[in-house]
Coordinates of C-alpha atoms in Angstrom, one line a residue:
X1 CA -21.9 6.8 32.6
X2 CA -19.4 8.2 30.2
X3 CA -16.6 6.4 30.7
X4 CA -18.2 2.2 30.9
X5 CA -19.1 3.4 27.7
X6 CA -15.8 4.3 26.7
X7 CA -14.5 1.1 28.7
X8 CA -17.3 -1.2 27.1
X9 CA -16.6 -0.2 23.2
X10 CA -13.0 -0.9 24.3
X11 CA -14.2 -5.0 25.2
X12 CA -13.2 -4.1 29.1
X13 CA -15.9 -5.5 30.2
X14 CA -15.3 -5.4 34.6
X15 CA -14.0 -1.6 34.5
X16 CA -17.1 -1.0 32.3
X17 CA -18.9 -2.4 35.7
X18 CA -17.5 -0.4 38.3
X19 CA -18.5 2.3 36.3
X20 CA -21.9 2.2 34.9
X21 CA -22.7 1.0 39.6
X22 CA -20.9 3.6 40.0
X23 CA -23.2 5.9 37.8
X24 CA -26.5 4.1 39.6
X25 CA -25.4 4.6 43.4
X26 CA -25.5 7.8 42.1
X27 CA -28.5 8.2 41.0
X28 CA -30.4 6.3 43.1
X29 CA -28.8 7.6 45.8
X30 CA -31.9 9.4 47.1
X31 CA -34.6 7.9 44.7
X32 CA -34.4 4.1 43.8
X33 CA -36.8 4.9 40.3
X34 CA -33.8 6.6 38.3
X35 CA -35.2 9.3 35.6
X36 CA -33.1 7.9 32.9
X37 CA -32.6 4.2 33.1
X38 CA -29.3 4.1 31.1
X39 CA -27.0 3.2 32.8
X40 CA -29.4 0.4 34.0
X41 CA -29.0 -0.8 30.1
X42 CA -25.9 -0.3 29.8
X43 CA -25.2 -2.4 32.9
X44 CA -26.9 -5.2 31.4
X45 CA -24.9 -5.3 28.4
X46 CA -22.0 -5.6 30.3
X47 CA -23.1 -7.9 32.3
X48 CA -24.4 -10.2 29.1
X49 CA -21.0 -9.8 27.1
X50 CA -19.7 -11.8 30.9
X51 CA -22.3 -14.2 30.5
X52 CA -23.8 -13.5 33.7
X53 CA -26.8 -13.6 32.2
X54 CA -29.2 -13.8 35.9
X55 CA -27.3 -10.2 37.0
X56 CA -27.7 -9.0 33.4
X57 CA -32.2 -9.6 34.0
X58 CA -32.6 -8.2 36.2
X59 CA -30.4 -4.4 35.4
X60 CA -31.9 -4.6 31.9
X61 CA -35.3 -4.8 34.3
X62 CA -34.5 -1.9 35.9
X63 CA -33.7 0.2 33.0
X64 CA -37.8 -0.3 31.9
X65 CA -38.6 1.6 35.0
X66 CA -37.9 5.0 32.6
X67 CA -39.1 5.2 29.3
X68 CA -36.7 5.3 27.5
X69 CA -35.3 2.3 28.3
X70 CA -38.4 0.0 27.7
X71 CA -38.2 -0.6 23.5
X72 CA -34.9 -1.2 24.0
X73 CA -34.4 -3.0 27.9
X74 CA -38.0 -5.6 27.2
X75 CA -35.7 -6.2 24.0
X76 CA -33.1 -7.4 25.8
X77 CA -35.3 -8.9 28.3
X78 CA -37.2 -11.3 25.6
X79 CA -33.4 -12.6 24.0
X80 CA -33.1 -13.7 27.4
X81 CA -36.2 -15.9 27.7
X82 CA -36.1 -16.9 24.7
X83 CA -32.3 -18.2 26.0
X84 CA -33.9 -19.4 28.8
X85 CA -37.0 -21.1 26.2
X86 CA -39.4 -19.0 28.6
X87 CA -41.2 -18.8 25.8
X88 CA -44.7 -16.8 27.1
X89 CA -42.3 -14.4 28.7
X90 CA -39.9 -13.6 25.6
X91 CA -43.4 -12.6 23.7
X92 CA -45.5 -10.3 26.4
X93 CA -41.9 -8.3 27.5
X94 CA -41.6 -8.4 22.8
X95 CA -45.3 -7.1 23.1
X96 CA -43.9 -5.0 25.6
X97 CA -40.8 -3.8 23.2
X98 CA -43.2 -3.4 20.1
X99 CA -45.0 -1.0 21.5
X100 CA -42.3 2.1 22.3
X101 CA -41.3 0.6 18.6
X102 CA -43.2 -0.9 16.6
X103 CA -40.9 -1.0 13.0
X104 CA -37.7 -2.6 14.9
X105 CA -37.6 -5.5 12.5
X106 CA -34.8 -8.0 15.2
X107 CA -37.9 -7.9 17.3
X108 CA -40.2 -8.0 15.1
X109 CA -38.1 -11.8 14.0
X110 CA -38.1 -12.6 17.0
X111 CA -41.6 -12.6 17.6
X112 CA -41.6 -14.6 14.5
X113 CA -39.7 -17.1 16.0
X114 CA -41.2 -17.3 19.8
X115 CA -44.7 -17.3 17.9
X116 CA -43.7 -20.5 16.4
X117 CA -42.2 -22.1 19.0
X118 CA -45.8 -21.9 20.6
X119 CA -47.2 -23.1 17.8
X120 CA -49.4 -19.8 17.4
X121 CA -47.7 -20.1 13.2
X122 CA -51.1 -18.0 11.9
X123 CA -50.2 -15.0 13.5
X124 CA -46.2 -15.7 13.1
X125 CA -47.1 -15.0 9.5
X126 CA -49.3 -12.5 9.7
X127 CA -46.7 -10.8 12.0
X128 CA -43.5 -11.9 8.2
X129 CA -46.0 -10.3 6.0
X130 CA -46.3 -6.9 7.7
X131 CA -41.9 -7.0 8.4
X132 CA -41.6 -8.1 4.9
X133 CA -44.1 -4.9 3.5
X134 CA -41.8 -2.6 5.9
X135 CA -38.4 -3.9 5.4
X136 CA -37.2 -5.7 2.2
X137 CA -34.6 -5.8 2.3
X138 CA -34.1 -7.3 6.1
X139 CA -32.3 -10.7 5.6
X140 CA -33.2 -11.8 9.2
X141 CA -37.1 -11.9 7.7
X142 CA -36.7 -12.9 4.8
X143 CA -34.8 -16.1 5.8
X144 CA -37.7 -16.8 7.6
X145 CA -39.9 -16.3 5.1
X146 CA -37.7 -19.4 3.8
X147 CA -35.7 -17.5 1.0
X148 CA -32.3 -18.1 0.0
X149 CA -29.0 -15.8 2.0
X150 CA -28.1 -15.0 -0.6
X151 CA -26.1 -12.5 1.8
X152 CA -22.2 -12.0 1.8
X153 CA -20.9 -13.5 4.7
X154 CA -20.6 -9.9 7.5
X155 CA -24.6 -9.7 7.2
X156 CA -25.2 -13.5 7.7
X157 CA -22.0 -13.1 11.0
X158 CA -24.6 -10.1 11.8
X159 CA -28.2 -12.6 12.2
X160 CA -26.4 -15.6 13.7
X161 CA -24.9 -13.0 16.7
X162 CA -28.8 -12.2 16.1
X163 CA -29.9 -15.6 16.7
X164 CA -27.6 -17.2 19.5
X165 CA -27.9 -13.8 22.3
X166 CA -31.3 -15.5 22.3
X167 CA -30.7 -18.6 22.6
X168 CA -31.2 -20.3 19.4
X169 CA -27.5 -22.4 18.5
X170 CA -28.9 -24.2 16.3
X171 CA -30.7 -22.2 13.7
X172 CA -27.5 -19.8 13.8
X173 CA -25.4 -22.9 12.8
X174 CA -27.7 -23.4 9.9
X175 CA -26.8 -20.7 8.6
X176 CA -23.5 -20.4 8.8
X177 CA -22.7 -23.5 7.9
X178 CA -22.9 -22.7 4.3
X179 CA -20.6 -21.3 2.0
X180 CA -17.8 -21.2 4.2
X181 CA -15.3 -22.4 1.8
X182 CA -12.6 -20.9 0.1
X183 CA -13.3 -21.0 -3.2
X184 CA -17.6 -19.4 -2.7
X185 CA -18.4 -17.7 -5.3
X186 CA -18.6 -13.8 -3.9
X187 CA -16.3 -10.4 -3.8
X188 CA -13.2 -10.8 -2.0
X189 CA -13.5 -9.1 0.1
X190 CA -17.1 -10.5 1.7
X191 CA -14.5 -14.1 1.3
X192 CA -12.2 -11.9 4.0
X193 CA -14.7 -13.0 6.8
X194 CA -14.7 -16.5 6.0
X195 CA -11.9 -17.3 8.7
X196 CA -14.3 -15.2 11.7
X197 CA -17.1 -17.5 10.4
X198 CA -14.8 -20.4 11.5
X199 CA -13.8 -18.6 14.2
X200 CA -17.9 -18.5 15.0
X201 CA -18.7 -21.2 13.8
X202 CA -16.7 -23.6 16.6
X203 CA -17.8 -20.8 19.5
X204 CA -20.8 -21.4 18.4
X205 CA -21.1 -25.8 18.4
X206 CA -18.8 -25.2 22.3
X207 CA -21.8 -23.8 23.5
X208 CA -23.9 -27.2 22.2
X209 CA -21.7 -28.2 24.5
X210 CA -20.0 -30.3 21.1
X211 CA -16.1 -30.3 21.5
X212 CA -14.8 -31.9 18.7
X213 CA -16.5 -30.2 16.1
X214 CA -15.5 -27.1 17.5
X215 CA -11.9 -27.8 17.4
X216 CA -12.5 -29.4 14.1
X217 CA -13.4 -25.6 13.1
X218 CA -10.7 -23.8 15.6
X219 CA -8.5 -25.9 13.1
X220 CA -10.4 -24.5 9.9
X221 CA -9.7 -21.0 10.7
X222 CA -6.4 -21.2 11.4
X223 CA -5.6 -22.6 8.3
X224 CA -8.5 -20.0 6.1
X225 CA -6.2 -17.0 3.8
X226 CA -6.0 -13.8 6.4
X227 CA -6.8 -11.0 3.3
X228 CA -9.4 -8.3 4.0
X229 CA -10.9 -10.2 7.9
X230 CA -11.2 -7.6 10.0
X231 CA -13.0 -8.2 13.6
X232 CA -14.8 -5.4 14.6
X233 CA -17.9 -6.6 17.4
X234 CA -17.5 -6.8 20.8
X235 CA -18.2 -10.9 20.7
X236 CA -15.1 -11.5 18.6
X237 CA -13.2 -10.5 21.9
X238 CA -14.7 -13.6 23.3
X239 CA -14.3 -15.6 20.1
X240 CA -11.6 -15.4 19.3
X241 CA -10.2 -16.1 23.1
X242 CA -11.7 -19.2 23.9
X243 CA -10.2 -20.3 20.0
X244 CA -6.9 -19.4 21.4
X245 CA -7.2 -21.5 24.1
X246 CA -8.9 -24.4 22.7
X247 CA -5.7 -24.2 19.8
X248 CA -3.0 -23.2 21.1
X249 CA -0.8 -23.8 18.5
X250 CA -3.3 -21.5 15.7
X251 CA -1.1 -18.2 15.2
X252 CA -3.9 -16.3 13.0
X253 CA -6.5 -16.2 16.0
X254 CA -3.8 -13.8 18.0
X255 CA -3.5 -11.6 15.0
X256 CA -6.8 -11.5 14.8
X257 CA -7.4 -10.7 18.3
X258 CA -4.6 -8.3 18.7
X259 CA -5.8 -5.8 15.7
X260 CA -9.2 -5.6 16.9
X261 CA -7.0 -4.9 20.9
X262 CA -5.3 -2.6 18.8
X263 CA -8.7 -0.8 17.2
X264 CA -10.6 -0.2 21.1
X265 CA -6.8 1.4 21.9
X266 CA -5.9 -1.4 23.4
X267 CA -2.4 -0.9 22.0
X268 CA -0.1 -3.1 24.7
X269 CA -2.7 -6.1 24.9
X270 CA -2.8 -6.3 21.1
X271 CA 1.4 -5.7 21.3
X272 CA 1.2 -9.2 23.3
X273 CA -1.5 -11.0 21.3
X274 CA 1.0 -9.5 17.8
X275 CA 4.4 -11.1 19.3
X276 CA 2.5 -14.6 19.7
X277 CA 1.3 -14.3 16.2
X278 CA 4.8 -14.0 15.7
X279 CA 6.6 -16.4 17.4
X280 CA 4.1 -19.5 15.4
X281 CA 3.9 -18.4 12.7
X282 CA 7.2 -16.1 11.6
X283 CA 6.9 -16.3 7.7
X284 CA 3.2 -14.2 8.0
X285 CA 4.4 -10.4 6.7
X286 CA 1.5 -8.1 8.3
X287 CA 2.4 -9.4 11.6
X288 CA 5.4 -8.3 11.6
X289 CA 4.4 -4.9 10.3
X290 CA 1.8 -4.1 12.5
X291 CA 4.2 -4.9 15.5
X292 CA 6.5 -2.4 13.6
X293 CA 3.7 0.5 13.9
X294 CA 3.5 -0.3 17.0
X295 CA 6.6 -0.7 18.5
X296 CA 8.0 3.2 16.8
X297 CA 3.8 4.8 17.6
X298 CA 2.7 3.1 21.0
X299 CA 6.6 1.4 22.4
X300 CA 8.2 4.0 21.0
X301 CA 11.4 2.0 20.2
X302 CA 12.9 2.3 16.8
X303 CA 14.9 0.1 16.4
X304 CA 12.3 -2.9 17.4
X305 CA 10.3 -0.8 14.5
X306 CA 13.3 -1.3 12.5
X307 CA 13.9 -4.9 12.9
X308 CA 9.9 -5.9 12.7
X309 CA 9.4 -4.1 9.1
X310 CA 13.6 -6.2 8.5
X311 CA 10.9 -9.4 9.1
X312 CA 7.7 -8.3 6.7
X313 CA 10.0 -7.7 4.0
X314 CA 11.8 -10.5 4.3
X315 CA 8.8 -12.7 4.9
X316 CA 7.4 -11.2 2.1
X317 CA 9.7 -9.8 -0.3
X318 CA 6.5 -9.6 -3.2
X319 CA 4.6 -6.5 -1.2
X320 CA 5.4 -3.1 -1.8
X321 CA 3.7 -2.0 0.4
X322 CA 5.6 -2.9 2.7
X323 CA 8.3 -1.5 0.9
X324 CA 7.8 1.9 1.0
X325 CA 6.4 1.8 4.5
X326 CA 9.4 0.7 5.5
X327 CA 11.1 3.3 3.7
X328 CA 9.2 5.8 4.6
X329 CA 10.1 4.3 9.2
X330 CA 13.2 4.7 7.3
X331 CA 13.2 8.2 6.5
X332 CA 11.7 8.9 10.2
X333 CA 14.7 7.1 11.9
X334 CA 17.1 9.4 9.5
X335 CA 18.1 6.9 7.2
X336 CA 20.1 8.9 4.3
X337 CA 18.7 9.3 1.2
X338 CA 21.7 7.3 -0.9
X339 CA 20.9 4.0 1.9
X340 CA 17.6 4.6 0.7
X341 CA 17.8 5.4 -2.5
X342 CA 20.3 2.1 -2.5
X343 CA 17.5 0.0 -1.2
X344 CA 14.2 0.5 -3.3
X345 CA 16.8 0.3 -6.8
X346 CA 16.8 -2.8 -5.9
X347 CA 12.8 -3.3 -6.5
X348 CA 12.0 -1.6 -9.9
X349 CA 9.0 -3.4 -9.9
X350 CA 7.7 -3.0 -6.6
X351 CA 8.4 1.0 -7.2
X352 CA 6.1 1.1 -10.5
X353 CA 3.7 -0.7 -8.6
X354 CA 2.8 2.5 -6.6
X355 CA 2.4 6.2 -7.2
X356 CA 3.7 6.8 -3.6
X357 CA 6.5 4.8 -3.9
X358 CA 7.4 6.3 -7.1
X359 CA 7.1 9.5 -6.0
X360 CA 9.5 9.1 -3.0
X361 CA 11.7 7.2 -5.4
X362 CA 11.9 10.6 -7.8
X363 CA 12.4 12.6 -4.1
X364 CA 15.4 10.2 -3.7
X365 CA 16.8 10.9 -7.7
X366 CA 16.4 14.4 -6.6
X367 CA 17.6 14.4 -3.3
X368 CA 21.2 13.0 -4.8
X369 CA 21.2 15.4 -8.2
X370 CA 20.0 12.2 -10.7
X371 CA 18.0 15.0 -11.6
X372 CA 17.4 13.7 -15.6
X373 CA 16.3 10.4 -13.6
X374 CA 14.1 11.7 -11.8
X375 CA 12.5 14.6 -14.7
X376 CA 12.4 10.2 -16.9
X377 CA 10.2 9.0 -14.1
X378 CA 7.5 12.1 -13.2
X379 CA 7.5 11.7 -17.8
X380 CA 6.4 8.2 -17.9
X381 CA 4.0 7.5 -15.0
X382 CA -0.4 9.1 -14.5
X383 CA 0.1 9.3 -11.7
X384 CA -3.3 10.3 -9.1
X385 CA -4.0 11.9 -6.5
X386 CA -4.3 10.3 -3.3
X387 CA -4.8 11.1 -0.1
X388 CA -2.1 12.5 2.6
X389 CA 0.1 13.4 -0.9
X390 CA -2.3 16.5 -2.4
X391 CA 1.0 17.9 -4.8
X392 CA 3.9 15.3 -4.3
X393 CA 4.6 14.5 -7.6
X394 CA 3.6 18.3 -8.3
X395 CA 6.2 19.3 -5.7
X396 CA 8.8 17.1 -7.2
X397 CA 8.0 18.6 -10.4
X398 CA 9.3 21.7 -9.5
X399 CA 12.1 20.7 -7.8
X400 CA 13.6 18.6 -10.7
X401 CA 12.7 21.0 -13.8
X402 CA 14.4 23.9 -11.3
X403 CA 17.7 22.2 -10.6
X404 CA 17.8 21.1 -13.8
X405 CA 17.1 24.7 -14.3
X406 CA 19.7 25.5 -12.0
X407 CA 22.3 23.4 -13.5
X408 CA 21.8 24.3 -16.9
X409 CA 22.3 28.1 -15.7
X410 CA 25.5 27.2 -14.4
X411 CA 26.8 25.9 -17.6
X412 CA 25.9 29.1 -19.1
X413 CA 23.1 27.6 -21.6
X414 CA 20.0 30.0 -20.8
X415 CA 18.0 28.9 -22.7
X416 CA 17.8 25.7 -21.8
X417 CA 17.7 26.8 -18.3
X418 CA 14.6 29.3 -18.8
X419 CA 12.9 26.5 -20.6
X420 CA 13.2 24.6 -17.4
X421 CA 12.3 27.4 -15.4
X422 CA 8.9 28.3 -17.6
X423 CA 8.0 23.7 -17.4
X424 CA 7.9 24.4 -12.9
X425 CA 5.3 26.1 -13.7
X426 CA 3.6 23.7 -15.8
X427 CA 1.3 21.0 -14.6
X428 CA 1.6 17.8 -16.5
X429 CA -1.9 16.3 -17.3
X430 CA 0.1 13.2 -16.6
X431 CA 0.5 14.0 -12.4
X432 CA -3.2 14.5 -12.3
X433 CA -3.8 17.4 -10.4
X434 CA -2.9 20.9 -10.5
X435 CA -1.3 23.2 -8.1
X436 CA -3.1 25.2 -5.7
X437 CA -4.3 29.0 -6.7
X438 CA -2.9 29.8 -2.6
X439 CA 0.5 28.5 -3.8
X440 CA 3.6 30.8 -4.1
X441 CA 5.8 30.0 -6.4
X442 CA 8.3 33.1 -6.1
X443 CA 11.0 30.5 -6.8
X444 CA 10.2 29.7 -10.2
X445 CA 9.2 33.3 -10.9
X446 CA 12.8 34.3 -8.7
X447 CA 14.9 31.7 -11.1
X448 CA 13.1 32.1 -14.2
X449 CA 13.7 36.0 -13.8
X450 CA 17.5 35.3 -13.4
X451 CA 17.6 33.2 -16.5
X452 CA 15.8 35.5 -18.8
X453 CA 18.3 38.9 -17.8
X454 CA 21.2 36.4 -18.5
X455 CA 19.1 36.1 -22.1
X456 CA 18.9 39.8 -22.4
X457 CA 14.8 39.6 -21.9
X458 CA 15.5 42.5 -18.6
X459 CA 11.4 43.3 -19.3
X460 CA 10.4 39.6 -18.9
X461 CA 12.7 38.7 -16.4
X462 CA 11.6 42.2 -14.3
X463 CA 8.2 41.5 -14.8
X464 CA 9.0 37.7 -13.3
X465 CA 11.1 39.0 -9.9
X466 CA 7.8 41.3 -9.9
X467 CA 5.6 38.3 -9.1
X468 CA 7.9 36.6 -6.9
X469 CA 8.3 39.9 -4.4
X470 CA 4.5 40.6 -4.8
X471 CA 3.5 37.5 -3.9
X472 CA 2.0 37.6 -0.1
X473 CA 1.7 33.8 1.7
X474 CA 1.3 30.8 0.7
X475 CA -0.7 27.6 0.7
X476 CA 0.7 24.5 3.0
X477 CA -0.4 21.7 4.8
X478 CA -4.2 22.7 3.9
X479 CA -3.8 26.6 5.5
X480 CA -2.7 30.5 4.6
X481 CA 0.9 31.1 6.1
X482 CA 2.1 35.1 5.7
X483 CA 5.7 33.3 5.9
X484 CA 7.3 30.9 4.3
X485 CA 10.1 28.7 2.4
X486 CA 9.2 31.2 -0.9
X487 CA 9.9 34.8 1.7
X488 CA 13.6 33.9 1.4
X489 CA 13.3 34.4 -3.0
X490 CA 10.1 37.0 -2.8
X491 CA 13.5 38.9 -0.7
X492 CA 16.3 37.9 -3.4
X493 CA 13.5 39.8 -6.2
X494 CA 13.4 42.8 -3.8
X495 CA 17.1 42.9 -4.5
X496 CA 17.0 42.4 -8.3
X497 CA 14.9 45.0 -8.8
X498 CA 17.6 47.1 -6.9
X499 CA 15.0 47.4 -3.8
X500 CA 18.3 46.2 -1.4
X501 CA 15.8 48.3 1.9
X502 CA 12.4 46.4 1.4
X503 CA 14.7 43.3 0.5
X504 CA 15.7 43.3 4.1
X505 CA 13.3 44.5 5.6
X506 CA 11.3 40.8 4.7
X507 CA 14.1 38.8 5.5
X508 CA 14.5 40.8 8.8
X509 CA 10.4 39.3 9.7
X510 CA 11.2 36.5 8.4
X511 CA 14.3 36.1 10.4
X512 CA 12.4 37.6 13.4
X513 CA 9.3 34.5 12.5
X514 CA 11.3 31.7 12.5
X515 CA 13.2 32.2 16.3
X516 CA 9.8 32.6 17.8
X517 CA 8.4 29.8 15.6
X518 CA 11.1 27.7 16.9
X519 CA 9.9 28.8 20.9
X520 CA 6.6 28.2 20.2
X521 CA 4.7 24.7 20.9
X522 CA 3.5 22.6 18.0
X523 CA 0.5 21.8 16.9
X524 CA -2.1 20.3 15.2
X525 CA -3.9 22.3 12.8
X526 CA -7.4 20.8 12.9
X527 CA -8.3 19.9 9.7
X528 CA -4.8 18.1 8.7
X529 CA -5.5 15.1 9.2
X530 CA -4.1 13.4 5.9
X531 CA -0.4 15.3 6.3
X532 CA 2.1 12.9 4.5
X533 CA 3.6 12.6 8.0
X534 CA 1.3 11.6 9.7
X535 CA -1.0 8.5 7.7
X536 CA 1.4 5.6 9.4
X537 CA 4.2 6.8 11.4
X538 CA 3.5 9.4 14.3
X539 CA 5.1 12.3 13.6
X540 CA 7.8 14.3 16.4
X541 CA 5.8 18.2 15.6
X542 CA 7.9 19.8 17.8
X543 CA 11.1 18.6 16.5
X544 CA 9.5 18.9 13.2
X545 CA 8.5 22.8 14.1
X546 CA 12.1 23.3 15.2
X547 CA 13.8 22.0 12.0
X548 CA 11.0 24.3 9.6
X549 CA 12.6 27.2 11.8
X550 CA 16.2 26.1 11.1
X551 CA 15.5 26.3 8.2
X552 CA 14.0 29.5 7.0
X553 CA 16.7 31.5 9.5
X554 CA 18.9 30.0 7.2
X555 CA 17.3 31.2 4.7
X556 CA 17.0 34.7 6.3
X557 CA 20.7 34.2 7.0
X558 CA 22.0 33.9 3.6
X559 CA 19.2 36.3 2.1
X560 CA 21.1 38.8 4.7
X561 CA 24.8 37.5 3.3
X562 CA 25.4 36.2 6.2
X563 CA 26.5 32.6 4.4
X564 CA 28.8 31.3 7.0
X565 CA 25.9 31.1 9.5
X566 CA 23.0 30.3 6.7
X567 CA 25.2 27.4 5.4
X568 CA 26.3 26.9 9.4
X569 CA 22.3 26.4 10.2
X570 CA 21.9 24.5 7.3
X571 CA 24.3 21.7 8.0
X572 CA 22.1 21.7 11.2
X573 CA 18.4 20.7 9.3
X574 CA 20.5 18.8 7.6
X575 CA 22.0 16.3 10.3
X576 CA 19.0 16.4 12.2
X577 CA 16.5 14.8 9.1
X578 CA 19.5 13.8 6.4
X579 CA 15.6 13.6 3.7
X580 CA 15.1 17.8 4.1
X581 CA 15.0 18.5 0.6
X582 CA 14.9 22.3 0.8
X583 CA 17.9 22.2 3.0
X584 CA 19.6 19.9 0.9
X585 CA 18.8 22.4 -2.4
X586 CA 19.7 25.1 -1.0
X587 CA 22.4 23.5 0.5
X588 CA 23.6 23.1 -3.2
X589 CA 22.7 26.1 -4.4
X590 CA 25.3 28.4 -2.4
X591 CA 27.6 25.8 -3.4
X592 CA 27.7 26.3 -6.9
X593 CA 27.0 30.2 -7.2

């Protein structure tokens, strides 16, 4: 039964039917009347989606053997009765359903319509008034009460499907035939359902055997803007399949159906549909974008993913999101920071539209040594924190100030260096967030101590080194860690304090941890659902963990005075990930010492 439901929710009706029948066979192996009617009811749903109403009717009826499924089972039976205009039987089944769930407004509203078909208007009006009192926001009962339908288009679609399921095709058409023009006075998100309304109208006309009207609606649907149109109902699968068959030149229907199937975990079929859409209309950027994501995450074809994103950007070069996502793909594929920065520099207006793109641009400026420009960008933009980007702008602020401070130290501009390192400890208001209380800032304290010692303030320098040396653990990626990239600076601080033995013990512990980490199997933390590396393109967490382990080993070796193996490890890290910020900065740092 569970496997059947899994397939049913994916719109895979044939395998779903197989599992439901297998569940029923086991349930009735020793007793023809099962203790639970759920598998029968689910089988009825599955068969109804396949337009096998007679078989569905028998399955729904058997589900009513069990009291838990009588309300739902009899309601489904009544819908099929109404579809055949068997009004008296439908009324009887609705009475049975409402006996077990009196507040089911769908059953109550259907009963109003059935009573009207039977000419029993007074009874229908009484139920209508009672339902209005029960739920005055129910749009079906308000429509039955002759109130204007001022609801959004998705709600109208829900109502149309409720009516069509019970055979009231003309009523469903009346509801959807109004307000489908693209300039209606509704919120943009509601207007996004306009293409789906047109496709549904085409499907309804087809059910009424008005094939010319159906074709006209399918053509109209293909012309409507696709923004905010996200089919989500199982019924939409059949509607879009019929639209594709009826109008093979339509590029939008396979795109929409691909979106729906991808959401239902049917990526291979979604890719084929998107490829068809792209062939029919190669100038539609979003279908190329979707293909890029699917090629990378599902097909594991990075070259095809990259080519798809190039086509997406060419199709719509003014879409900042596409530029950002393409850059993230390039980053994941190991494109050099110089190439990435050169490409983003061609689109300054698009970079300025997005915080995430601005942060990435800032990171590339830092990665290529243009720290003053990075500082200027951070100083003149108000950032808004976003899920998955927590600490991103703040991290670039710290990186920028540390780099500028180290550069000032190298030039022996010690007061300037102190100012930069102190700025790194601050959280500018325009960045929109502060540092986590558990975040380790040993690197800042180490460098600040170094700058203070150069201007002769040894007391303050020792205080900062003590702070760095005594900091325990770190908070990264939503978890506390005993060892991190900051451990290196704690050890360096112990060295500056003359505690070489403590420093060596810490570095040896870091080295042992890093070697163990390199061999350990990587796993994603339960709460780590919004990490930046997981937001768009699937991450190889094992590869990333091994890269981190190699970097920690490089730090440990450098801290222990083993410069040649340490630098070699840094070069390995940068070969694995040319955009590794910490490795790039540490390599620069060791080169300029």
